[in-house]
mmCIF file of N, CA and C in Angstrom:
data_model
loop_
_atom_site.group_PDB
_atom_site.id
_atom_site.type_symbol
_atom_site.label_atom_id
_atom_site.label_comp_id
_atom_site.label_asym_id
_atom_site.label_seq_id
_atom_site.Cartn_x
_atom_site.Cartn_y
_atom_site.Cartn_z
ATOM 1 N N MET A 17 1.362 -0.702 0.489
ATOM 2 C CA MET A 17 -0.105 -0.192 -0.097
ATOM 3 C C MET A 17 0.607 1.461 0.349
ATOM 4 N N GLY A 18 0.936 2.849 -1.165
ATOM 5 C CA GLY A 18 1.434 3.906 -1.209
ATOM 6 C C GLY A 18 1.002 4.883 0.308
ATOM 7 N N MET A 19 1.764 5.521 0.863
ATOM 8 C CA MET A 19 1.260 5.959 1.460
ATOM 9 C C MET A 19 1.349 7.101 1.195
ATOM 10 N N GLN A 20 -0.453 8.492 2.016
ATOM 11 C CA GLN A 20 -0.007 9.308 2.195
ATOM 12 C C GLN A 20 -0.606 10.386 3.315
ATOM 13 N N ILE A 21 0.811 11.781 3.132
ATOM 14 C CA ILE A 21 0.299 12.294 4.689
ATOM 15 C C ILE A 21 0.614 13.577 4.173
ATOM 16 N N VAL A 22 1.407 14.151 5.526
ATOM 17 C CA VAL A 22 0.236 15.591 4.686
ATOM 18 C C VAL A 22 1.612 15.941 5.616
ATOM 19 N N ILE A 23 2.571 16.895 4.906
ATOM 20 C CA ILE A 23 3.957 17.738 6.206
ATOM 21 C C ILE A 23 3.611 18.353 6.344
ATOM 22 N N ALA A 24 4.097 19.102 8.087
ATOM 23 C CA ALA A 24 3.694 20.429 8.188
ATOM 24 C C ALA A 24 4.692 21.332 8.207
ATOM 25 N N THR A 25 5.375 21.982 6.409
ATOM 26 C CA THR A 25 5.963 22.699 6.257
ATOM 27 C C THR A 25 5.443 24.010 5.011
ATOM 28 N N VAL A 26 6.025 24.751 4.814
ATOM 29 C CA VAL A 26 5.851 26.288 3.715
ATOM 30 C C VAL A 26 7.409 25.979 3.179
ATOM 31 N N ASP A 27 8.243 24.720 3.653
ATOM 32 C CA ASP A 27 8.782 24.746 2.261
ATOM 33 C C ASP A 27 9.247 23.971 1.291
ATOM 34 N N ALA A 28 8.204 23.583 0.775
ATOM 35 C CA ALA A 28 8.653 22.377 -0.716
ATOM 36 C C ALA A 28 9.788 22.653 -1.085
ATOM 37 N N GLU A 29 10.090 23.340 -1.583
ATOM 38 C CA GLU A 29 11.725 23.753 -2.051
ATOM 39 C C GLU A 29 12.087 22.760 -1.127
ATOM 40 N N ARG A 30 12.626 22.424 0.559
ATOM 41 C CA ARG A 30 13.496 21.516 0.935
ATOM 42 C C ARG A 30 12.726 20.095 0.982
ATOM 43 N N VAL A 31 11.271 19.554 0.894
ATOM 44 C CA VAL A 31 10.746 18.451 0.897
ATOM 45 C C VAL A 31 11.249 18.314 0.246
ATOM 46 N N ALA A 32 11.559 18.593 -1.180
ATOM 47 C CA ALA A 32 11.740 17.603 -2.703
ATOM 48 C C ALA A 32 13.273 17.302 -2.667
ATOM 49 N N GLU A 33 14.390 18.725 -1.723
ATOM 50 C CA GLU A 33 15.489 17.909 -1.507
ATOM 51 C C GLU A 33 15.667 16.601 -0.697
ATOM 52 N N VAL A 34 14.796 16.946 0.260
ATOM 53 C CA VAL A 34 15.067 15.134 1.171
ATOM 54 C C VAL A 34 15.083 14.074 0.078
ATOM 55 N N PHE A 35 13.409 14.128 -0.221
ATOM 56 C CA PHE A 35 12.924 13.485 -0.759
ATOM 57 C C PHE A 35 13.762 12.725 -2.220
ATOM 58 N N ALA A 36 14.330 13.619 -3.152
ATOM 59 C CA ALA A 36 15.319 13.958 -4.215
ATOM 60 C C ALA A 36 16.777 12.585 -3.776
ATOM 61 N N SER A 37 17.488 13.191 -3.067
ATOM 62 C CA SER A 37 18.404 12.905 -1.635
ATOM 63 C C SER A 37 18.804 11.198 -1.520
ATOM 64 N N HIS A 38 17.139 11.004 -1.333
ATOM 65 C CA HIS A 38 16.930 9.829 -1.148
ATOM 66 C C HIS A 38 16.575 9.106 -2.540
ATOM 67 N N GLY A 39 16.732 9.020 -3.581
ATOM 68 C CA GLY A 39 15.265 9.061 -4.615
ATOM 69 C C GLY A 39 14.594 8.342 -4.340
ATOM 70 N N VAL A 40 13.236 9.028 -3.646
ATOM 71 C CA VAL A 40 12.338 8.085 -3.323
ATOM 72 C C VAL A 40 11.478 9.732 -4.057
ATOM 73 N N THR A 41 11.117 8.345 -5.283
ATOM 74 C CA THR A 41 10.164 9.438 -6.412
ATOM 75 C C THR A 41 7.871 10.045 -5.485
ATOM 76 N N TYR A 42 7.465 10.624 -5.742
ATOM 77 C CA TYR A 42 5.879 11.231 -4.780
ATOM 78 C C TYR A 42 5.358 11.720 -5.749
ATOM 79 N N GLU A 43 4.315 12.231 -5.646
ATOM 80 C CA GLU A 43 3.946 12.717 -6.219
ATOM 81 C C GLU A 43 3.257 14.490 -5.148
ATOM 82 N N MET A 44 3.353 15.682 -5.115
ATOM 83 C CA MET A 44 3.290 16.781 -4.165
ATOM 84 C C MET A 44 1.979 17.082 -4.611
ATOM 85 N N PHE A 45 1.484 17.990 -3.504
ATOM 86 C CA PHE A 45 0.029 18.497 -3.640
ATOM 87 C C PHE A 45 -0.176 19.525 -2.598
ATOM 88 N N PRO A 46 0.095 20.740 -3.002
ATOM 89 C CA PRO A 46 0.299 21.803 -2.180
ATOM 90 C C PRO A 46 -1.005 22.581 -1.323
ATOM 91 N N MET A 47 -0.561 22.170 -0.164
ATOM 92 C CA MET A 47 -2.611 22.807 0.171
ATOM 93 C C MET A 47 -2.693 24.391 0.658
ATOM 94 N N HIS A 48 -3.154 24.675 1.195
ATOM 95 C CA HIS A 48 -3.636 25.825 1.146
ATOM 96 C C HIS A 48 -2.918 26.564 2.785
ATOM 97 N N GLY A 49 -1.499 26.658 2.866
ATOM 98 C CA GLY A 49 -1.694 27.424 4.439
ATOM 99 C C GLY A 49 0.099 26.896 4.715
ATOM 100 N N ARG A 50 0.459 26.114 5.649
ATOM 101 C CA ARG A 50 1.259 25.388 5.815
ATOM 102 C C ARG A 50 2.127 23.969 5.469
ATOM 103 N N GLU A 51 1.277 22.933 5.167
ATOM 104 C CA GLU A 51 1.298 22.108 4.570
ATOM 105 C C GLU A 51 1.564 21.918 3.386
ATOM 106 N N THR A 52 1.656 20.058 2.838
ATOM 107 C CA THR A 52 1.950 19.605 1.481
ATOM 108 C C THR A 52 2.162 18.614 2.164
ATOM 109 N N CYS A 53 0.799 17.840 0.801
ATOM 110 C CA CYS A 53 1.067 17.247 0.826
ATOM 111 C C CYS A 53 1.078 15.907 0.007
ATOM 112 N N ILE A 54 1.428 14.817 0.744
ATOM 113 C CA ILE A 54 2.745 13.763 -0.532
ATOM 114 C C ILE A 54 1.709 12.934 -0.463
ATOM 115 N N SER A 55 1.566 11.634 -1.535
ATOM 116 C CA SER A 55 1.499 10.527 -1.586
ATOM 117 C C SER A 55 2.935 9.836 -2.223
ATOM 118 N N ILE A 56 3.338 8.241 -1.873
ATOM 119 C CA ILE A 56 4.420 7.712 -2.132
ATOM 120 C C ILE A 56 3.869 6.138 -2.857
ATOM 121 N N PRO A 57 4.027 6.449 -4.393
ATOM 122 C CA PRO A 57 3.402 5.283 -4.020
ATOM 123 C C PRO A 57 3.977 3.996 -3.669
ATOM 124 N N ALA A 58 3.574 2.707 -3.790
ATOM 125 C CA ALA A 58 3.661 1.587 -2.997
ATOM 126 C C ALA A 58 4.499 1.084 -4.058
ATOM 127 N N ASP A 59 5.165 0.679 -5.030
ATOM 128 C CA ASP A 59 6.265 0.046 -5.733
ATOM 129 C C ASP A 59 7.756 1.107 -5.267
ATOM 130 N N VAL A 60 7.510 2.409 -4.717
ATOM 131 C CA VAL A 60 8.444 3.205 -4.975
ATOM 132 C C VAL A 60 9.149 2.516 -3.081
ATOM 133 N N ILE A 61 7.795 2.661 -2.636
ATOM 134 C CA ILE A 61 8.190 1.412 -1.225
ATOM 135 C C ILE A 61 9.417 0.336 -0.884
ATOM 136 N N ASP A 62 8.537 -0.210 -1.493
ATOM 137 C CA ASP A 62 8.724 -1.521 -1.985
ATOM 138 C C ASP A 62 10.275 -1.659 -2.351
ATOM 139 N N GLU A 63 10.464 -0.894 -3.509
ATOM 140 C CA GLU A 63 11.871 -0.843 -4.415
ATOM 141 C C GLU A 63 12.882 0.091 -3.198
ATOM 142 N N LEU A 64 12.489 0.669 -2.198
ATOM 143 C CA LEU A 64 13.850 1.697 -1.331
ATOM 144 C C LEU A 64 13.978 1.353 0.194
ATOM 145 N N GLY A 65 12.426 0.538 0.257
ATOM 146 C CA GLY A 65 12.662 -0.492 1.292
ATOM 147 C C GLY A 65 11.314 1.013 2.304
ATOM 148 N N GLU A 66 10.963 0.091 3.055
ATOM 149 C CA GLU A 66 10.306 1.335 4.266
ATOM 150 C C GLU A 66 11.538 1.747 5.483
ATOM 151 N N SER A 67 12.692 0.973 5.453
ATOM 152 C CA SER A 67 13.540 1.693 6.843
ATOM 153 C C SER A 67 13.854 2.987 5.961
ATOM 154 N N THR A 68 13.995 2.717 5.220
ATOM 155 C CA THR A 68 14.444 4.049 4.238
ATOM 156 C C THR A 68 13.126 5.578 3.746
ATOM 157 N N ILE A 69 12.193 4.892 3.739
ATOM 158 C CA ILE A 69 11.422 6.161 3.722
ATOM 159 C C ILE A 69 11.112 6.758 5.347
ATOM 160 N N ASP A 70 11.290 5.758 6.451
ATOM 161 C CA ASP A 70 10.717 6.588 7.033
ATOM 162 C C ASP A 70 11.529 7.243 7.629
ATOM 163 N N LYS A 71 13.426 7.411 7.142
ATOM 164 C CA LYS A 71 13.970 8.071 7.814
ATOM 165 C C LYS A 71 14.205 8.685 6.645
ATOM 166 N N VAL A 72 13.281 9.484 5.039
ATOM 167 C CA VAL A 72 13.201 10.436 4.846
ATOM 168 C C VAL A 72 12.056 11.652 6.145
ATOM 169 N N LEU A 73 11.305 10.609 5.520
ATOM 170 C CA LEU A 73 10.043 10.756 6.669
ATOM 171 C C LEU A 73 10.584 11.323 7.813
ATOM 172 N N GLY A 74 11.461 10.343 8.186
ATOM 173 C CA GLY A 74 11.376 11.360 10.434
ATOM 174 C C GLY A 74 12.429 12.846 9.865
ATOM 175 N N SER A 75 12.731 13.816 9.103
ATOM 176 C CA SER A 75 12.995 15.000 8.890
ATOM 177 C C SER A 75 12.165 15.963 8.782
ATOM 178 N N PHE A 76 10.283 15.408 9.012
ATOM 179 C CA PHE A 76 9.616 15.775 8.963
ATOM 180 C C PHE A 76 8.261 15.788 9.820
ATOM 181 N N THR A 77 8.405 16.805 10.810
ATOM 182 C CA THR A 77 6.698 16.332 11.147
ATOM 183 C C THR A 77 6.142 16.180 9.894
ATOM 184 N N TYR A 78 4.653 14.545 10.038
ATOM 185 C CA TYR A 78 3.654 14.818 8.905
ATOM 186 C C TYR A 78 2.611 14.068 9.988
ATOM 187 N N ILE A 79 1.280 14.435 9.535
ATOM 188 C CA ILE A 79 0.686 12.716 9.597
ATOM 189 C C ILE A 79 0.090 11.830 8.391
ATOM 190 N N ASP A 80 -0.110 10.902 8.958
ATOM 191 C CA ASP A 80 -0.065 10.161 8.502
ATOM 192 C C ASP A 80 -1.425 10.218 8.169
ATOM 193 N N LEU A 81 -2.523 9.918 7.179
ATOM 194 C CA LEU A 81 -3.607 9.405 6.212
ATOM 195 C C LEU A 81 -4.700 8.571 7.193
ATOM 196 N N TRP A 82 -3.860 7.836 7.083
ATOM 197 C CA TRP A 82 -4.245 6.240 6.752
ATOM 198 C C TRP A 82 -4.125 6.147 8.434
ATOM 199 N N SER A 83 -3.803 6.131 8.911
ATOM 200 C CA SER A 83 -3.299 5.824 10.848
ATOM 201 C C SER A 83 -3.965 7.203 11.564
ATOM 202 N N GLY A 84 -4.146 8.519 10.734
ATOM 203 C CA GLY A 84 -4.057 10.030 11.192
ATOM 204 C C GLY A 84 -3.393 10.292 12.830
ATOM 205 N N ARG A 85 -1.444 9.472 12.728
ATOM 206 C CA ARG A 85 -1.170 9.910 13.351
ATOM 207 C C ARG A 85 -0.800 10.959 12.548
ATOM 208 N N VAL A 86 0.271 12.356 13.964
ATOM 209 C CA VAL A 86 1.390 12.583 14.015
ATOM 210 C C VAL A 86 2.903 11.786 13.811
ATOM 211 N N ARG A 87 3.356 11.991 13.415
ATOM 212 C CA ARG A 87 4.375 11.410 13.082
ATOM 213 C C ARG A 87 6.070 12.578 12.678
ATOM 214 N N GLY A 88 7.205 11.653 12.803
ATOM 215 C CA GLY A 88 8.380 12.571 12.518
ATOM 216 C C GLY A 88 8.560 13.137 13.633
ATOM 217 N N GLU A 89 9.601 13.912 13.578
ATOM 218 C CA GLU A 89 10.266 14.610 14.628
ATOM 219 C C GLU A 89 9.230 15.811 15.071
ATOM 220 N N GLN A 90 9.217 15.735 15.790
ATOM 221 C CA GLN A 90 8.102 17.227 16.527
ATOM 222 C C GLN A 90 8.965 18.340 17.487
ATOM 223 N N LYS A 91 8.898 19.621 17.556
ATOM 224 C CA LYS A 91 9.725 20.867 17.311
ATOM 225 C C LYS A 91 8.914 21.251 18.317
ATOM 226 N N ALA A 92 9.582 21.386 19.797
ATOM 227 C CA ALA A 92 9.052 22.741 20.081
ATOM 228 C C ALA A 92 9.152 23.934 20.202
#
């Protein structure tokens, strides 16, 4: 199953750089406000491995839309 997440950032360029540096291809859907929606296809996750995807996503605070949970780096 692919992943659909919302990243809490206004810097879509940083998101693109981090994902590209790990070879992660994805679709980006800009949202109004401070978030960016990302869809990562299942075949990308299978090819790169869940640990790589977790490492990339760990650079951000994000909401996993499937579980509804906030994950990733938490800044006070």
